[in-house]
Amino acid sequence: MAESKRKPNLAKTKVPMPEQDPQARVKNFEEVALGYTPAQAVEEAKRCLRCKEPHCIDGCPVNVQIPEFIRLIEEERFVEAYHKILEMNNLPAICGRVCPQENQCEKLCLRGEKGEPVAIGRLERFAADYAASLPENGGKPAVRDSQPKGRVAVIGSGPAGLTCAADLAKAGYRVTVFEAFHTPGGVLVYGIPEFRLPKSIVQREIENVKSLGVDIQTNMVIGKVLSIDELFAQGYDAVFIGTGAGLPDFLRIPGENLNGVMSANEFLTRVNLMKGYRFPEYDTPVKVGRRVAVVGGGNVAMDAARCALRLGAEKVYIVYRRSEEEMPARREEVHHAKEEGIEFRLLTNPVRILGDDAGWVRGMECVCMELGEPDASGRRKPLCKPGSEHIVDVETVIMALGTTPNPLIARTTPGLELTRFGGIVADEATGQTSREGVFAGGDIVTGAATVILAMGAGKKAAKAIDEYVTAKRQG
Amino acid sequence: MNRILKKRVLAPAVKLIEVENPFIAAKAEPGQFVILRVYEKGERIPLTISDYDREKGTLTIVFQEIGKTTTLLGRLEEGDRILDLVGPLGKPTNLENLQRVVVIGGGLGTALVLSQVKEMHKKGTRVDCIIGARNKDLIILEEEISPYCENLYIATDDGSRGHKGFVTDVLKKLLDEGNRYDRAIAVGPLIMMKVVSNLTRQYGLPTVVSMNPIMVDGTGMCGCCRLTVGGETKFACVDGPEFDGHLVDFDEVIKRTGMYREEEKLAMELLQRSLEGGL
């Protein structure tokens, strides 16, 4: 289509994406957002102004060529649009669903200055889902078939590890990914619930990564069954550590070991990875009481609260010690949670969990908070209001307070420099750690963050690993 | 990988399997455990590594069929594979600098202490072993463990073998007779470990117990296996599974172990119904 004849869609708002009705969806684990039809996608793609100097790309941690793929959608060349995204992003159907686009590409979109930005995330999702609906994804980009440039071990098969592995495979490396769980995907399979990210989609994108020649070995806990030094001894040229931030925090308040208190990690792993919501068809049980409190204000808290509702809880509370403004969760997640009837108990902090003689939770004592001066995180510090103690009537408490890095690898790898919070020190641009040939990226370096930031780190590390191994083999 | 090379029935519902997994066999140490899953919809359960053979690349696991997963595991035969097997997990037992140790194994516990006893024997530690069971048919691995023990005592609830009564009766007698040990190692039912710990506390005998709580991942991720030790919360999977028996809050552990009892019962009933239906 000639540029002169093109008439952009000047609607101020995004083409709405169909969603399951809140009343219906709280009774199932099926996906909430249903995705664009081809006609809707083309309509939304027309909202792109094709800026001469597009800013959206600067907001993407993996540099997807956004205006180009949107143009291909507008021209109804959907499979080519998918391949355009794949050049930079190996997991588009996942990113289209879980990236915080509002803080990244869409934040920088010119259309956002007067109205809503172009729905880049929805379009990315559309292109990936469209291709997946065709046999062989509508034809795969060619895989190079030459002498491998070297061998790389990737530890962890979450977003950072998968991205690093896929990029290295594309660059001509033999890559082995080691995963501790029985299923690859990391937080994409154990953490993010089915209704936000269907596991069949994660599996599909992992199959795509495997089709690049990446070998994934499950049930391998590196640091226990093999050390990083042993991997080098086996002939790997470099190692990438993308083991995430897997250890749950607790509040360290009385009653936390009562039956009915769980970390969000445990709850979500039971529900998502082990499919506890389908017990007894699946063997792993998961239990929620009639009333459930989820403590925390991040995306994980929203996920846990919404899962609890779908498991049959009558009342689910989000208990958060600051106000809604300080909540780290995505707006969209908060919105969905409210729509589904989750009650927000803000400026509320638990001080003790009460139990019965058999050891089960019977309530949670909380205090009310008020906001004081900004603290180290820049957010206003919550202060306890004296005399505001009250009991929230619950049978289940889920702690979604954040996570810290797993020390298994750090403890078994001499010479690896660590941060104060137990993460691995790595160069931001390359992922290089204090050990030669060892790179790291994702939550193990930054602490708990997002899928796409981990992918960005995996991508940078893949490039640095390629340079390192090439130089080493030449030298 | 994960192929069952040998299977033995040690007692009613108690089975021993030798599983091929050279990676885990190369690294396993006494006191560590594996997590396994038997089929695609199955649960992840932790089981102690009873013994290992680095040269053959095998692990020995002894288990009792008490729930759905262990029952399904018990139906696997030689040549079958275990779907998922991950390990070695947990910290190994510290067995350094021990002159004389008393080991108490209740029920399945005898199987679980086998690798510790062998290792201590290798290091020149003198080991007295007390095996307890409900009756003589439930005494397992007596022949396997006895060559490594200086003295082996047996206690059965019904008196059909050895002392009639509990392992703690035998232990108390040994201690009252003036036997001095550097350490007691107690592995078995929670209530037995609690009673042993209460007894040895009175004698000032340091006591190590091995916890086997409900776990999901086994690498510190979920915190399901947490317990209170000396007033602090610990994760059995990464901080244990062995702890100072004098500091463990056994009552809390016992309550937490029963957390999913109703669901476990339901899963077992459904399994039995489907097995009877010939499925």
Coordinates of N, CA and C in Angstrom, one line a residue, chain A residues 74-250:
Chain A
E74 N -0.9 -5.1 9.3 CA -1.8 -4.2 8.6 C -2.0 -4.7 7.1
E75 N -0.9 -5.2 6.6 CA -0.9 -5.7 5.2 C -1.4 -7.2 5.1
E76 N -1.9 -7.7 6.3 CA -2.4 -9.0 6.4 C -1.3 -10.1 6.1
R77 N -0.1 -9.7 6.3 CA 1.0 -10.7 6.1 C 1.4 -11.2 7.5
F78 N 0.5 -12.0 8.1 CA 0.5 -12.3 9.5 C 1.7 -13.2 9.8
V79 N 2.0 -14.2 9.0 CA 3.1 -15.1 9.3 C 4.4 -14.4 9.2
E80 N 4.5 -13.5 8.2 CA 5.8 -12.7 8.1 C 5.9 -11.8 9.3
A81 N 4.8 -11.3 9.8 CA 4.9 -10.4 11.0 C 5.4 -11.2 12.2
Y82 N 5.0 -12.5 12.3 CA 5.5 -13.4 13.3 C 7.0 -13.6 13.2
H83 N 7.4 -13.9 12.0 CA 8.8 -14.1 11.7 C 9.7 -12.8 12.0
K84 N 9.1 -11.7 11.7 CA 9.8 -10.4 12.1 C 10.0 -10.3 13.6
I85 N 9.0 -10.7 14.4 CA 9.1 -10.6 15.8 C 10.2 -11.6 16.3
L86 N 10.1 -12.8 15.7 CA 11.0 -13.9 16.1 C 12.4 -13.6 15.9
E87 N 12.7 -12.7 15.0 CA 14.1 -12.3 14.8 C 14.8 -11.8 16.1
M88 N 14.0 -11.2 16.9 CA 14.5 -10.6 18.2 C 13.9 -11.3 19.4
N89 N 12.8 -11.9 19.3 CA 12.1 -12.4 20.5 C 11.7 -13.8 20.2
N90 N 12.2 -14.8 21.0 CA 11.9 -16.2 20.8 C 10.6 -16.6 21.4
L91 N 10.0 -15.8 22.2 CA 8.8 -16.2 23.0 C 7.7 -15.2 22.8
P92 N 7.3 -14.9 21.6 CA 6.3 -13.8 21.4 C 4.9 -14.0 22.0
A93 N 4.4 -15.3 21.9 CA 3.1 -15.5 22.4 C 3.1 -15.3 23.9
I94 N 4.2 -15.6 24.6 CA 4.3 -15.4 26.0 C 4.4 -13.9 26.3
C95 N 5.3 -13.2 25.6 CA 5.5 -11.7 25.9 C 4.3 -10.9 25.5
G96 N 3.6 -11.3 24.5 CA 2.4 -10.6 24.1 C 1.4 -10.7 25.3
R97 N 1.5 -11.7 26.1 CA 0.5 -11.8 27.2 C 1.0 -11.2 28.5
V98 N 2.3 -11.4 28.8 CA 2.7 -11.1 30.2 C 3.7 -9.9 30.3
C99 N 4.1 -9.3 29.2 CA 5.0 -8.1 29.3 C 4.2 -6.9 29.9
P100 N 4.9 -6.1 30.7 CA 4.2 -4.9 31.1 C 4.4 -3.8 30.0
Q101 N 3.7 -3.9 28.9 CA 3.9 -3.0 27.8 C 3.7 -1.6 28.2
E102 N 2.8 -1.4 29.1 CA 2.5 0.0 29.5 C 3.7 0.7 30.1
N103 N 4.7 0.0 30.5 CA 5.9 0.6 31.0 C 7.0 0.6 30.0
Q104 N 6.8 -0.1 28.9 CA 7.9 -0.3 27.9 C 7.5 0.3 26.6
C105 N 7.3 -0.5 25.6 CA 7.1 0.0 24.2 C 5.9 0.9 24.2
E106 N 4.8 0.5 24.8 CA 3.6 1.3 24.6 C 3.7 2.7 25.4
K107 N 4.5 2.7 26.4 CA 4.7 4.0 27.1 C 5.3 5.0 26.2
L108 N 6.1 4.6 25.2 CA 6.8 5.5 24.4 C 6.1 5.8 23.1
C109 N 5.0 5.2 22.9 CA 4.2 5.3 21.6 C 3.6 6.7 21.5
L110 N 3.8 7.3 20.4 CA 3.3 8.7 20.2 C 1.8 8.8 20.4
R111 N 1.1 7.7 20.0 CA -0.4 7.8 20.1 C -0.8 7.9 21.5
G112 N 0.1 7.5 22.5 CA -0.3 7.6 23.9 C -0.4 9.0 24.4
E113 N 0.2 10.0 23.6 CA 0.1 11.4 24.1 C -1.3 11.9 24.1
K114 N -2.1 11.5 23.1 CA -3.5 11.9 23.0 C -4.3 10.6 22.9
G115 N -4.6 10.0 24.0 CA -5.4 8.8 23.9 C -4.5 7.6 24.3
E116 N -5.0 6.4 23.9 CA -4.2 5.2 24.2 C -3.2 4.9 23.2
P117 N -2.0 4.3 23.6 CA -1.0 3.9 22.6 C -1.5 2.8 21.8
V118 N -0.8 2.5 20.7 CA -1.1 1.3 19.9 C -0.9 0.0 20.8
A119 N -1.8 -0.9 20.6 CA -1.8 -2.1 21.5 C -0.8 -3.1 21.0
I120 N 0.5 -2.7 21.2 CA 1.6 -3.5 20.6 C 1.6 -4.9 21.2
G121 N 1.3 -5.0 22.5 CA 1.3 -6.4 23.1 C 0.3 -7.3 22.5
R122 N -0.9 -6.7 22.3 CA -2.0 -7.5 21.7 C -1.7 -7.9 20.3
L123 N -1.0 -7.1 19.6 CA -0.7 -7.4 18.2 C 0.4 -8.5 18.1
E124 N 1.3 -8.4 19.1 CA 2.4 -9.4 19.1 C 1.8 -10.7 19.4
R125 N 0.9 -10.7 20.4 CA 0.2 -12.0 20.7 C -0.6 -12.5 19.5
F126 N -1.3 -11.6 18.8 CA -2.1 -12.0 17.7 C -1.2 -12.7 16.6
A127 N -0.1 -12.1 16.3 CA 0.8 -12.6 15.3 C 1.3 -14.0 15.6
A128 N 1.7 -14.2 16.9 CA 2.2 -15.5 17.4 C 1.1 -16.6 17.4
D129 N -0.1 -16.2 17.9 CA -1.2 -17.1 17.9 C -1.7 -17.5 16.5
Y130 N -1.6 -16.5 15.6 CA -2.1 -16.8 14.3 C -1.2 -17.8 13.6
A131 N 0.2 -17.6 13.8 CA 1.1 -18.5 13.2 C 1.0 -19.9 13.8
A132 N 0.7 -20.0 15.1 CA 0.6 -21.2 15.8 C -0.6 -22.0 15.3
S133 N -1.6 -21.3 14.8 CA -2.8 -22.0 14.3 C -2.6 -22.7 13.0
L134 N -1.5 -22.4 12.3 CA -1.2 -23.0 11.0 C -0.3 -24.2 11.2
P135 N -0.4 -25.2 10.3 CA 0.6 -26.3 10.3 C 2.0 -25.8 10.3
E136 N 2.9 -26.4 11.2 CA 4.3 -26.0 11.2 C 4.5 -24.5 11.4
N137 N 3.6 -23.9 12.2 CA 3.7 -22.4 12.5 C 3.7 -21.6 11.2
G138 N 3.1 -22.1 10.1 CA 3.2 -21.4 8.9 C 4.5 -21.4 8.2
G139 N 5.3 -22.4 8.5 CA 6.7 -22.5 8.0 C 7.7 -21.8 8.9
K140 N 8.8 -22.6 9.2 CA 9.8 -22.1 10.1 C 10.9 -21.4 9.4
P141 N 11.5 -20.3 10.1 CA 12.7 -19.8 9.5 C 13.8 -20.8 9.5
A142 N 14.7 -20.7 8.5 CA 15.7 -21.8 8.3 C 16.6 -21.8 9.6
V143 N 17.0 -23.1 9.9 CA 17.9 -23.3 11.0 C 19.3 -23.6 10.4
R144 N 20.3 -22.9 10.9 CA 21.6 -23.2 10.3 C 22.2 -24.5 10.7
D145 N 22.8 -25.2 9.7 CA 23.3 -26.5 9.9 C 24.7 -26.6 9.5
S146 N 25.6 -26.1 10.5 CA 27.0 -26.1 10.2 C 27.7 -26.7 11.4
Q147 N 29.0 -26.7 11.4 CA 29.8 -27.2 12.5 C 29.6 -26.2 13.7
P148 N 29.2 -26.8 14.8 CA 28.9 -25.9 16.0 C 30.1 -25.0 16.3
K149 N 29.8 -23.8 16.7 CA 30.9 -22.9 17.1 C 31.4 -23.1 18.5
G150 N 30.7 -24.0 19.3 CA 31.1 -24.3 20.6 C 29.9 -24.8 21.4
R151 N 30.2 -25.2 22.7 CA 29.1 -25.8 23.5 C 28.9 -24.9 24.7
V152 N 27.6 -24.6 24.9 CA 27.3 -23.8 26.1 C 26.2 -24.5 26.9
A153 N 26.4 -24.4 28.3 CA 25.4 -24.9 29.2 C 24.6 -23.7 29.8
V154 N 23.3 -23.9 29.7 CA 22.4 -22.9 30.3 C 21.7 -23.5 31.5
I155 N 21.8 -22.8 32.6 CA 21.2 -23.4 33.8 C 19.9 -22.6 34.1
G156 N 18.8 -23.3 34.1 CA 17.5 -22.7 34.3 C 16.8 -22.6 32.9
S157 N 15.5 -23.0 32.9 CA 14.8 -22.9 31.6 C 13.7 -21.9 31.7
G158 N 13.9 -20.9 32.5 CA 12.9 -19.8 32.5 C 13.1 -18.8 31.4
P159 N 12.5 -17.6 31.4 CA 12.7 -16.7 30.3 C 14.1 -16.3 30.0
A160 N 15.0 -16.1 31.0 CA 16.4 -15.7 30.7 C 17.1 -16.9 30.0
G161 N 17.0 -18.1 30.5 CA 17.7 -19.2 30.0 C 17.2 -19.6 28.6
L162 N 15.9 -19.6 28.4 CA 15.3 -20.0 27.1 C 15.8 -19.0 26.0
T163 N 15.8 -17.7 26.3 CA 16.2 -16.7 25.4 C 17.7 -16.8 25.0
C164 N 18.5 -17.0 26.1 CA 19.9 -17.1 25.9 C 20.2 -18.3 25.0
A165 N 19.5 -19.5 25.4 CA 19.7 -20.7 24.6 C 19.3 -20.6 23.2
A166 N 18.2 -20.0 22.9 CA 17.7 -19.9 21.6 C 18.6 -19.0 20.7
D167 N 19.0 -17.8 21.3 CA 19.9 -16.9 20.6 C 21.2 -17.6 20.2
L168 N 21.8 -18.4 21.2 CA 23.0 -19.1 21.0 C 22.9 -20.2 19.9
A169 N 21.8 -20.9 20.0 CA 21.5 -21.9 19.0 C 21.4 -21.3 17.6
K170 N 20.8 -20.1 17.5 CA 20.7 -19.4 16.2 C 22.0 -19.0 15.7
A171 N 22.9 -18.7 16.7 CA 24.3 -18.2 16.3 C 25.2 -19.4 16.0
G172 N 24.7 -20.6 16.1 CA 25.5 -21.7 15.7 C 26.2 -22.5 16.9
Y173 N 25.6 -22.4 18.1 CA 26.2 -23.2 19.2 C 25.4 -24.4 19.5
R174 N 26.0 -25.4 20.1 CA 25.3 -26.6 20.7 C 25.0 -26.2 22.1
V175 N 23.7 -26.1 22.4 CA 23.3 -25.6 23.8 C 22.5 -26.7 24.5
T176 N 22.9 -26.9 25.8 CA 22.2 -27.8 26.7 C 21.6 -26.9 27.8
V177 N 20.3 -27.1 28.0 CA 19.7 -26.3 29.1 C 19.4 -27.4 30.2
F178 N 19.8 -27.0 31.5 CA 19.5 -27.9 32.6 C 18.4 -27.3 33.4
E179 N 17.4 -28.0 33.7 CA 16.2 -27.6 34.4 C 16.0 -28.5 35.7
A180 N 15.8 -27.9 36.8 CA 15.6 -28.6 38.1 C 14.3 -29.4 38.1
F181 N 13.2 -28.7 37.6 CA 11.9 -29.3 37.7 C 11.7 -30.4 36.6
H182 N 10.6 -31.1 36.6 CA 10.4 -32.1 35.6 C 9.8 -31.5 34.3
T183 N 9.5 -30.2 34.3 CA 9.0 -29.6 33.1 C 9.7 -28.3 32.9
P184 N 10.2 -28.0 31.6 CA 10.9 -26.7 31.4 C 9.9 -25.5 31.4
G185 N 10.5 -24.3 31.6 CA 9.7 -23.1 31.6 C 9.9 -22.2 32.8
G186 N 10.4 -22.7 33.9 CA 10.6 -21.9 35.0 C 9.3 -21.2 35.5
V187 N 9.4 -19.9 35.8 CA 8.2 -19.2 36.3 C 7.1 -19.2 35.3
L188 N 7.3 -19.4 34.1 CA 6.2 -19.4 33.1 C 5.3 -20.6 33.3
V189 N 5.9 -21.7 33.9 CA 5.0 -22.9 34.2 C 4.6 -23.0 35.6
Y190 N 5.5 -22.7 36.6 CA 5.1 -22.9 38.0 C 4.5 -21.6 38.5
G191 N 4.8 -20.4 38.0 CA 4.3 -19.2 38.6 C 3.1 -18.6 38.0
I192 N 3.1 -18.3 36.7 CA 2.0 -17.6 36.1 C 0.9 -18.5 35.8
P193 N -0.3 -18.2 36.2 CA -1.4 -19.1 36.1 C -1.9 -19.3 34.7
E194 N -2.6 -20.4 34.5 CA -3.2 -20.8 33.2 C -4.1 -19.7 32.6
F195 N -4.9 -19.0 33.5 CA -5.8 -18.1 32.9 C -5.2 -16.8 32.4
R196 N -3.9 -16.7 32.7 CA -3.1 -15.5 32.2 C -2.2 -15.9 31.1
L197 N -1.6 -17.1 31.2 CA -0.7 -17.7 30.3 C -0.9 -19.2 30.2
P198 N -1.7 -19.6 29.2 CA -2.0 -21.0 29.1 C -0.7 -21.8 28.9
K199 N -0.6 -23.0 29.6 CA 0.6 -23.8 29.5 C 0.9 -24.4 28.2
S200 N -0.2 -24.6 27.4 CA 0.0 -25.1 26.0 C 0.8 -24.1 25.2
I201 N 0.6 -22.8 25.5 CA 1.3 -21.8 24.7 C 2.8 -21.8 25.1
V202 N 3.0 -21.9 26.4 CA 4.4 -22.0 26.9 C 5.1 -23.2 26.2
Q203 N 4.4 -24.3 26.3 CA 4.9 -25.6 25.7 C 5.3 -25.4 24.2
R204 N 4.4 -24.7 23.5 CA 4.5 -24.5 22.1 C 5.8 -23.6 21.8
E205 N 6.0 -22.6 22.6 CA 7.2 -21.7 22.4 C 8.4 -22.5 22.8
I206 N 8.4 -23.3 23.8 CA 9.5 -24.1 24.2 C 9.9 -25.1 23.1
E207 N 8.8 -25.7 22.5 CA 9.1 -26.6 21.3 C 9.8 -25.9 20.2
N208 N 9.4 -24.6 20.0 CA 10.0 -23.8 18.9 C 11.5 -23.6 19.3
V209 N 11.8 -23.4 20.6 CA 13.2 -23.2 21.0 C 14.0 -24.5 20.7
K210 N 13.3 -25.6 21.1 CA 14.0 -26.9 20.9 C 14.2 -27.2 19.4
S211 N 13.3 -26.7 18.6 CA 13.5 -27.0 17.2 C 14.7 -26.3 16.6
L212 N 15.2 -25.3 17.3 CA 16.5 -24.6 16.9 C 17.7 -25.5 17.2
G213 N 17.4 -26.7 17.9 CA 18.5 -27.6 18.2 C 18.9 -27.5 19.7
V214 N 18.2 -26.8 20.5 CA 18.5 -26.7 21.9 C 18.1 -28.0 22.6
D215 N 19.0 -28.6 23.4 CA 18.7 -29.8 24.2 C 18.3 -29.4 25.6
I216 N 17.1 -29.8 26.1 CA 16.7 -29.4 27.5 C 16.7 -30.7 28.3
Q217 N 17.5 -30.7 29.4 CA 17.5 -31.8 30.3 C 16.8 -31.4 31.6
T218 N 15.7 -32.1 31.9 CA 15.0 -31.8 33.1 C 15.5 -32.6 34.3
N219 N 15.0 -32.4 35.5 CA 15.4 -33.1 36.7 C 16.8 -33.0 37.0
M220 N 17.5 -31.9 36.6 CA 18.9 -31.7 36.9 C 19.1 -30.5 37.7
V221 N 19.4 -30.7 39.0 CA 19.6 -29.6 39.9 C 21.1 -29.3 39.9
I222 N 21.5 -28.3 39.1 CA 22.9 -27.9 39.1 C 23.3 -27.3 40.4
G223 N 24.5 -27.7 40.9 CA 24.9 -27.3 42.3 C 24.7 -28.5 43.2
K224 N 23.9 -29.5 42.7 CA 23.7 -30.8 43.5 C 24.3 -31.9 42.6
V225 N 23.7 -32.1 41.5 CA 24.0 -33.3 40.7 C 25.3 -33.0 39.9
L226 N 25.5 -31.8 39.5 CA 26.7 -31.4 38.8 C 27.1 -30.0 39.2
S227 N 28.3 -29.7 39.3 CA 28.7 -28.3 39.6 C 29.1 -27.6 38.3
I228 N 29.3 -26.3 38.4 CA 29.7 -25.5 37.2 C 31.1 -26.0 36.8
D229 N 31.9 -26.2 37.8 CA 33.3 -26.7 37.4 C 33.2 -28.0 36.6
E230 N 32.3 -28.9 37.0 CA 32.2 -30.1 36.3 C 31.7 -29.9 34.9
L231 N 30.8 -28.9 34.7 CA 30.3 -28.7 33.4 C 31.5 -28.2 32.5
F232 N 32.3 -27.4 33.0 CA 33.5 -27.0 32.2 C 34.4 -28.2 31.9
A233 N 34.5 -29.1 32.9 CA 35.4 -30.3 32.7 C 34.7 -31.2 31.6
Q234 N 33.4 -31.1 31.5 CA 32.8 -31.9 30.5 C 32.9 -31.3 29.1
G235 N 33.5 -30.2 29.0 CA 33.8 -29.6 27.7 C 33.0 -28.4 27.3
Y236 N 32.1 -27.9 28.2 CA 31.4 -26.7 27.8 C 32.3 -25.5 27.8
D237 N 32.1 -24.6 26.8 CA 33.0 -23.5 26.6 C 32.5 -22.3 27.5
A238 N 31.3 -22.3 27.8 CA 30.7 -21.2 28.7 C 29.5 -21.7 29.4
V239 N 29.1 -21.0 30.4 CA 27.9 -21.3 31.2 C 27.1 -20.1 31.4
F240 N 25.8 -20.2 31.2 CA 24.9 -19.1 31.6 C 24.0 -19.5 32.7
I241 N 24.0 -18.7 33.8 CA 23.2 -19.0 34.9 C 21.9 -18.1 34.9
G242 N 20.8 -18.8 34.8 CA 19.5 -18.0 34.8 C 18.5 -18.7 35.7
T243 N 18.9 -18.9 36.9 CA 18.2 -19.7 37.9 C 17.1 -18.9 38.6
G244 N 17.0 -17.7 38.4 CA 15.8 -16.9 38.9 C 15.9 -16.6 40.4
A245 N 14.9 -16.0 40.9 CA 14.8 -15.7 42.3 C 13.7 -16.6 42.9
G246 N 14.1 -17.8 43.4 CA 13.1 -18.8 43.7 C 12.7 -18.9 45.2
L247 N 13.5 -18.3 46.1 CA 13.2 -18.6 47.5 C 12.2 -17.7 48.1
P248 N 11.1 -18.2 48.7 CA 10.1 -17.3 49.2 C 10.4 -16.6 50.5
D249 N 10.0 -15.4 50.6 CA 10.1 -14.7 51.9 C 8.9 -14.9 52.7
F250 N 9.1 -15.0 54.0 CA 7.9 -15.0 55.0 C 8.0 -13.7 55.8

